[in-house]
mmCIF file of C-alpha atoms in Angstrom:
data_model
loop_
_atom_site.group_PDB
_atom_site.id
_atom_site.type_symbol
_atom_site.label_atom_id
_atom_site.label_comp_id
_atom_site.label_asym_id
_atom_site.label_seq_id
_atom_site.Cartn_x
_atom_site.Cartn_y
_atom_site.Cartn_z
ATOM 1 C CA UNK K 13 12.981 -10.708 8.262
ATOM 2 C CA UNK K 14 10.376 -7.936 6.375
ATOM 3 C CA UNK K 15 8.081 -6.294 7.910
ATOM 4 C CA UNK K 16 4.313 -5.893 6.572
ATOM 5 C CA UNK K 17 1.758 -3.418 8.008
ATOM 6 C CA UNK K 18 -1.294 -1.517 7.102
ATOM 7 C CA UNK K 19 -5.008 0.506 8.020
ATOM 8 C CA UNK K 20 -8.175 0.648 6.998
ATOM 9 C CA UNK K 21 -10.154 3.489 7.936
ATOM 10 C CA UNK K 22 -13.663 2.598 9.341
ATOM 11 C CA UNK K 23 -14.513 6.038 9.930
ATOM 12 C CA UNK K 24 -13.574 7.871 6.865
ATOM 13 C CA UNK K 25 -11.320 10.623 8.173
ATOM 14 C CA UNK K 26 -7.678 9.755 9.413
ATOM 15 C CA UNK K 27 -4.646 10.262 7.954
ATOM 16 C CA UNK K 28 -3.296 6.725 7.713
ATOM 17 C CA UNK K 29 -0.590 7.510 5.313
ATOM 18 C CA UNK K 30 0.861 9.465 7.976
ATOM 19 C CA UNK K 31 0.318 6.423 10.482
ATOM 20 C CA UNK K 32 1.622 4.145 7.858
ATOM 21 C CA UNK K 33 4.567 6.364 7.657
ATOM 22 C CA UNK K 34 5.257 6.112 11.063
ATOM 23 C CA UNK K 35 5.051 2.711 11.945
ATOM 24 C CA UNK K 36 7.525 1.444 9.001
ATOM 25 C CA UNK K 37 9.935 3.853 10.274
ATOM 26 C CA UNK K 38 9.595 2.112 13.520
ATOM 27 C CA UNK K 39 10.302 -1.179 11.587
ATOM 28 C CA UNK K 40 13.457 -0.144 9.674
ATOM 29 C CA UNK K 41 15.371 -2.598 11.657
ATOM 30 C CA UNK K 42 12.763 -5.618 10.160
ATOM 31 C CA UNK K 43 13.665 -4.948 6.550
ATOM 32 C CA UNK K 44 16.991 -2.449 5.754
ATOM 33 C CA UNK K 45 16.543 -2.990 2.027
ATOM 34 C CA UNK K 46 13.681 -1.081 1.339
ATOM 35 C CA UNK K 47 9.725 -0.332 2.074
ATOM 36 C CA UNK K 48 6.867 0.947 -0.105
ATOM 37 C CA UNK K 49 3.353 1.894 0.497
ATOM 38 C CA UNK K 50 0.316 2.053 -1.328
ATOM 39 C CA UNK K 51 -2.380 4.265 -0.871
ATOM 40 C CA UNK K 52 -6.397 3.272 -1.517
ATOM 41 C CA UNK K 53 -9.222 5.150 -0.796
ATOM 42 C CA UNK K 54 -9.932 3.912 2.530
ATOM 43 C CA UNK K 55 -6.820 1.980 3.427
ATOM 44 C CA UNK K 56 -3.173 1.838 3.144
ATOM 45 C CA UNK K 57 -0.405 -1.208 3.325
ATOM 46 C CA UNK K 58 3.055 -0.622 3.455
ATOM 47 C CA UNK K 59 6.475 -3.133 3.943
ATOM 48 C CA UNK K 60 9.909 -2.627 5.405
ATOM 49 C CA UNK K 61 11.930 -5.204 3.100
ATOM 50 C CA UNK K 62 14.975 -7.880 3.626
ATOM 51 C CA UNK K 63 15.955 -8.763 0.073
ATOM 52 C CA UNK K 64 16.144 -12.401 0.121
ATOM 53 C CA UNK K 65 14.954 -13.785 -3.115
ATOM 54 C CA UNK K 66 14.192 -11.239 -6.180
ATOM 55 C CA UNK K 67 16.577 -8.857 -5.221
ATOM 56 C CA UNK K 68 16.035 -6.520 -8.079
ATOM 57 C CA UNK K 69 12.050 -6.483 -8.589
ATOM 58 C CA UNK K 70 10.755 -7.722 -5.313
ATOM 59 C CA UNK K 71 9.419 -4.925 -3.831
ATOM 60 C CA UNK K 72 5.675 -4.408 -2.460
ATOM 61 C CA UNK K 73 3.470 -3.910 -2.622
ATOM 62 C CA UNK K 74 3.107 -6.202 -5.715
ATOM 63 C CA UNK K 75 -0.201 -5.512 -7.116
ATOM 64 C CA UNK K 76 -2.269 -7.733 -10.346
ATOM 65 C CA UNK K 77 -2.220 -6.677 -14.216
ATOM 66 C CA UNK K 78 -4.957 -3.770 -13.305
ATOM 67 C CA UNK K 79 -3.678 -2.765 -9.778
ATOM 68 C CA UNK K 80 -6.801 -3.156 -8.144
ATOM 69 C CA UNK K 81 -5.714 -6.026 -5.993
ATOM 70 C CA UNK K 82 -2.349 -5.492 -3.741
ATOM 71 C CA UNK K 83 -0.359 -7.869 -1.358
ATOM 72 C CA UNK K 84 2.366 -7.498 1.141
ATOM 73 C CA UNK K 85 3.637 -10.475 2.184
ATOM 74 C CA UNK K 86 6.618 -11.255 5.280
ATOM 75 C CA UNK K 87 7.947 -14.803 4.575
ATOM 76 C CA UNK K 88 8.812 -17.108 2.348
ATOM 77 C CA UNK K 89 6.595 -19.409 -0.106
ATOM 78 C CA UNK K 90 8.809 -22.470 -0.594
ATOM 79 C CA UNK K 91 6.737 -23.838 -3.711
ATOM 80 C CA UNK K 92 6.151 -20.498 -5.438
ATOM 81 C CA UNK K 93 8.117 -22.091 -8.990
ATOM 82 C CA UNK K 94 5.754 -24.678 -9.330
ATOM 83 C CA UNK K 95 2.554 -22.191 -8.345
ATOM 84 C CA UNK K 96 4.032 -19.243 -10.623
ATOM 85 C CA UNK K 97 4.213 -22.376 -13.583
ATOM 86 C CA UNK K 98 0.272 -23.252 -13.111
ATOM 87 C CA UNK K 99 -0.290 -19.708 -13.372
ATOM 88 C CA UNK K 100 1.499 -18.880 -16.145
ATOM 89 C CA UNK K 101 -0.265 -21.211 -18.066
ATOM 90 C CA UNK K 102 -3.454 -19.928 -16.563
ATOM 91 C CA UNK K 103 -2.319 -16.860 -18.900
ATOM 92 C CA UNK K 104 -1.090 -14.369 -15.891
ATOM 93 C CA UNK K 105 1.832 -12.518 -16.103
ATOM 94 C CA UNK K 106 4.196 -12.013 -13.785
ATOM 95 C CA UNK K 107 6.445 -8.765 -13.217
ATOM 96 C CA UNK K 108 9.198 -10.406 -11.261
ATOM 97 C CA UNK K 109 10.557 -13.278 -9.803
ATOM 98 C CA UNK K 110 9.390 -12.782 -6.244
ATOM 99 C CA UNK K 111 7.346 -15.459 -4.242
ATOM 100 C CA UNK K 112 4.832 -12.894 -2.975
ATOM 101 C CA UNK K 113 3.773 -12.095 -6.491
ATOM 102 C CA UNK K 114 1.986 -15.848 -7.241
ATOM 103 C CA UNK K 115 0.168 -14.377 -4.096
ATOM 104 C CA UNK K 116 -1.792 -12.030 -5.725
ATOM 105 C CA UNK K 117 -2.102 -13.974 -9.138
ATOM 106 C CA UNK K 118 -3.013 -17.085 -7.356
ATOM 107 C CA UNK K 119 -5.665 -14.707 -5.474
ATOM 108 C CA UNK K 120 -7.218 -13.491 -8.614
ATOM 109 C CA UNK K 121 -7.091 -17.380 -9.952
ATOM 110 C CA UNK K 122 -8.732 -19.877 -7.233
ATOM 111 C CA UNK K 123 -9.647 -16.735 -4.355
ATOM 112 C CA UNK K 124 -8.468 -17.023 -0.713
ATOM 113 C CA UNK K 125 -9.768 -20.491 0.241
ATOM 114 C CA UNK K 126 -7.950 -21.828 -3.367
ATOM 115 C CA UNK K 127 -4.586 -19.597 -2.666
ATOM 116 C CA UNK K 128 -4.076 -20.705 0.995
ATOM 117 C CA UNK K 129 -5.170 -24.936 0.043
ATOM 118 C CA UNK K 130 -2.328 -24.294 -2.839
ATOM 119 C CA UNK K 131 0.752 -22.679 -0.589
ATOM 120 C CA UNK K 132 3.488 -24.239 0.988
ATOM 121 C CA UNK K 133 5.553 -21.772 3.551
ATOM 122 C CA UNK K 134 6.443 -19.472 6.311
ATOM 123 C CA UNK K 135 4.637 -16.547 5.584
ATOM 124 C CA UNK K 136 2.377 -13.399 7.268
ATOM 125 C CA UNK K 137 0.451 -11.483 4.626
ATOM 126 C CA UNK K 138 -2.328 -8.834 3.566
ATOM 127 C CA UNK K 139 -4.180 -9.095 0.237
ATOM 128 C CA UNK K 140 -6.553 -5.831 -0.575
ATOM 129 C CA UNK K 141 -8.947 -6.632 -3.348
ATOM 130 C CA UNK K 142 -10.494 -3.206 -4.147
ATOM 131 C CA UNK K 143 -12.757 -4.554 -6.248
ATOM 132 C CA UNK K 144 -14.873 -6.291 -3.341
ATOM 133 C CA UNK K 145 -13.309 -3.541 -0.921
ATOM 134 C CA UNK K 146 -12.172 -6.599 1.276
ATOM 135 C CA UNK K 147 -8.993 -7.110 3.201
ATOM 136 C CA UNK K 148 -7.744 -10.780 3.405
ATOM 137 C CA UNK K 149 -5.030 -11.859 6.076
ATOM 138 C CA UNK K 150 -3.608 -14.746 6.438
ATOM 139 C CA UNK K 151 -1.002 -16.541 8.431
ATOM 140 C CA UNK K 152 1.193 -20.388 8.208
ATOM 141 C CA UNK K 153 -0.595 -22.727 10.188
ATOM 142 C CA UNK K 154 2.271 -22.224 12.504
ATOM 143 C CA UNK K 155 2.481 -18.727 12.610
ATOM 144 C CA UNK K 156 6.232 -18.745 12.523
ATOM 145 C CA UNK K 157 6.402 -14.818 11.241
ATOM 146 C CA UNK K 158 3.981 -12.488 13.406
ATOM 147 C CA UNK K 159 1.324 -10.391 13.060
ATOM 148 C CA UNK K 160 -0.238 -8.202 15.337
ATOM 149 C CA UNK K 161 -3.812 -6.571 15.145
ATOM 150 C CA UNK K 162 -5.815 -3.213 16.311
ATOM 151 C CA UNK K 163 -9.526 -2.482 16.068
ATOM 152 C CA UNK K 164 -11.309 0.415 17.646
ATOM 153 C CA UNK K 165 -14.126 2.244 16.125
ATOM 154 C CA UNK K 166 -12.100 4.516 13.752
ATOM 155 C CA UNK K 167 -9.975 2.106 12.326
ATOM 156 C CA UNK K 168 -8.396 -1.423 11.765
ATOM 157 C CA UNK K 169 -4.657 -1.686 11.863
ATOM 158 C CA UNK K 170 -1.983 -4.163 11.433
ATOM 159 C CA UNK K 171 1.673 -5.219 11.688
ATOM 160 C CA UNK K 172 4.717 -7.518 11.958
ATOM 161 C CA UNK K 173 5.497 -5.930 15.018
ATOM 162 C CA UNK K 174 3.908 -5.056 18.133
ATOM 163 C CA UNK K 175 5.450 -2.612 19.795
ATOM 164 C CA UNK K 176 5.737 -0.675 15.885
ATOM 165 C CA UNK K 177 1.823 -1.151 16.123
#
């Protein structure tokens, strides 16, 4: 069980590192192994980790070749092998073992619509492409690991857990 969350600031003045900060503290108990955070220009994403596969390597975010495109991901993709193999021969390469990796590679690849027609899995996750300054989310069509949302006028928020949020 990780824990993903992250802001994007719609008004151009909050400290959302600080609110990042905050809310994966709240989620230690998702993800005891670890956390990171990245910090964009108008946004930030952040992850409390369980080390389940990639132990060494795994952490996130996991951004692409130029960092300009970053995913945090809570789940598991159960066919990330045979995605990371089409990839590979697509000429990306890959830092680590990790199943959220082929996330952001198969992002860049066949874009959101491609990526989610391609994966097979339990999964919750946040890609930021900075180069279109978009945010994609996405969820399995069961929505077996949460996500929780927050919109006002200031900002956009989200997270694996609620109460965190």
């Amino acid at each position: 069980m990780c824990g993903i969350a992250g802001f994007v600031d719609l008004s151009g003045r909050l400290p959302l590192e600080e609110k990042l900060n905050h809310i994966l503290e709240a989620m230690e108990f998702r993800g005891p192994d670890g956390g990171g955070t990245h910090v964009g220009r108008n946004f930030v994403v952040g992850m409390r980790r369980l080390s389940i596969i990639d132990h060494l390597g795994g952490e996130q975010p996991q951004s692409n070749e130029n960092g300009q495109i970053m995913v945090v991901q809570n789940g598991e993709i159960y066919n990330h092998r045979t995605l990371r193999e089409k990839l590979l021969s697509k000429g990306h390469s890959f830092k680590s073992v990790s199943d959220t990796e082929v996330l952001v590679h198969g992002y860049e690849e066949w874009g959101i619509e491609g990526l989610l027609a391609r994966i097979d899995g339990m999964f919750a996750f946040a890609i930021v492409d900075q180069n279109r300054n978009v945010l994609h989310m996405a969820r399995d069509p069961f929505g077996e690991k949460p996500i929780y949302l927050y919109l006002d006028h200031e900002v956009f928020g989200f997270a694996s857990n609620m109460k965190a949020l």
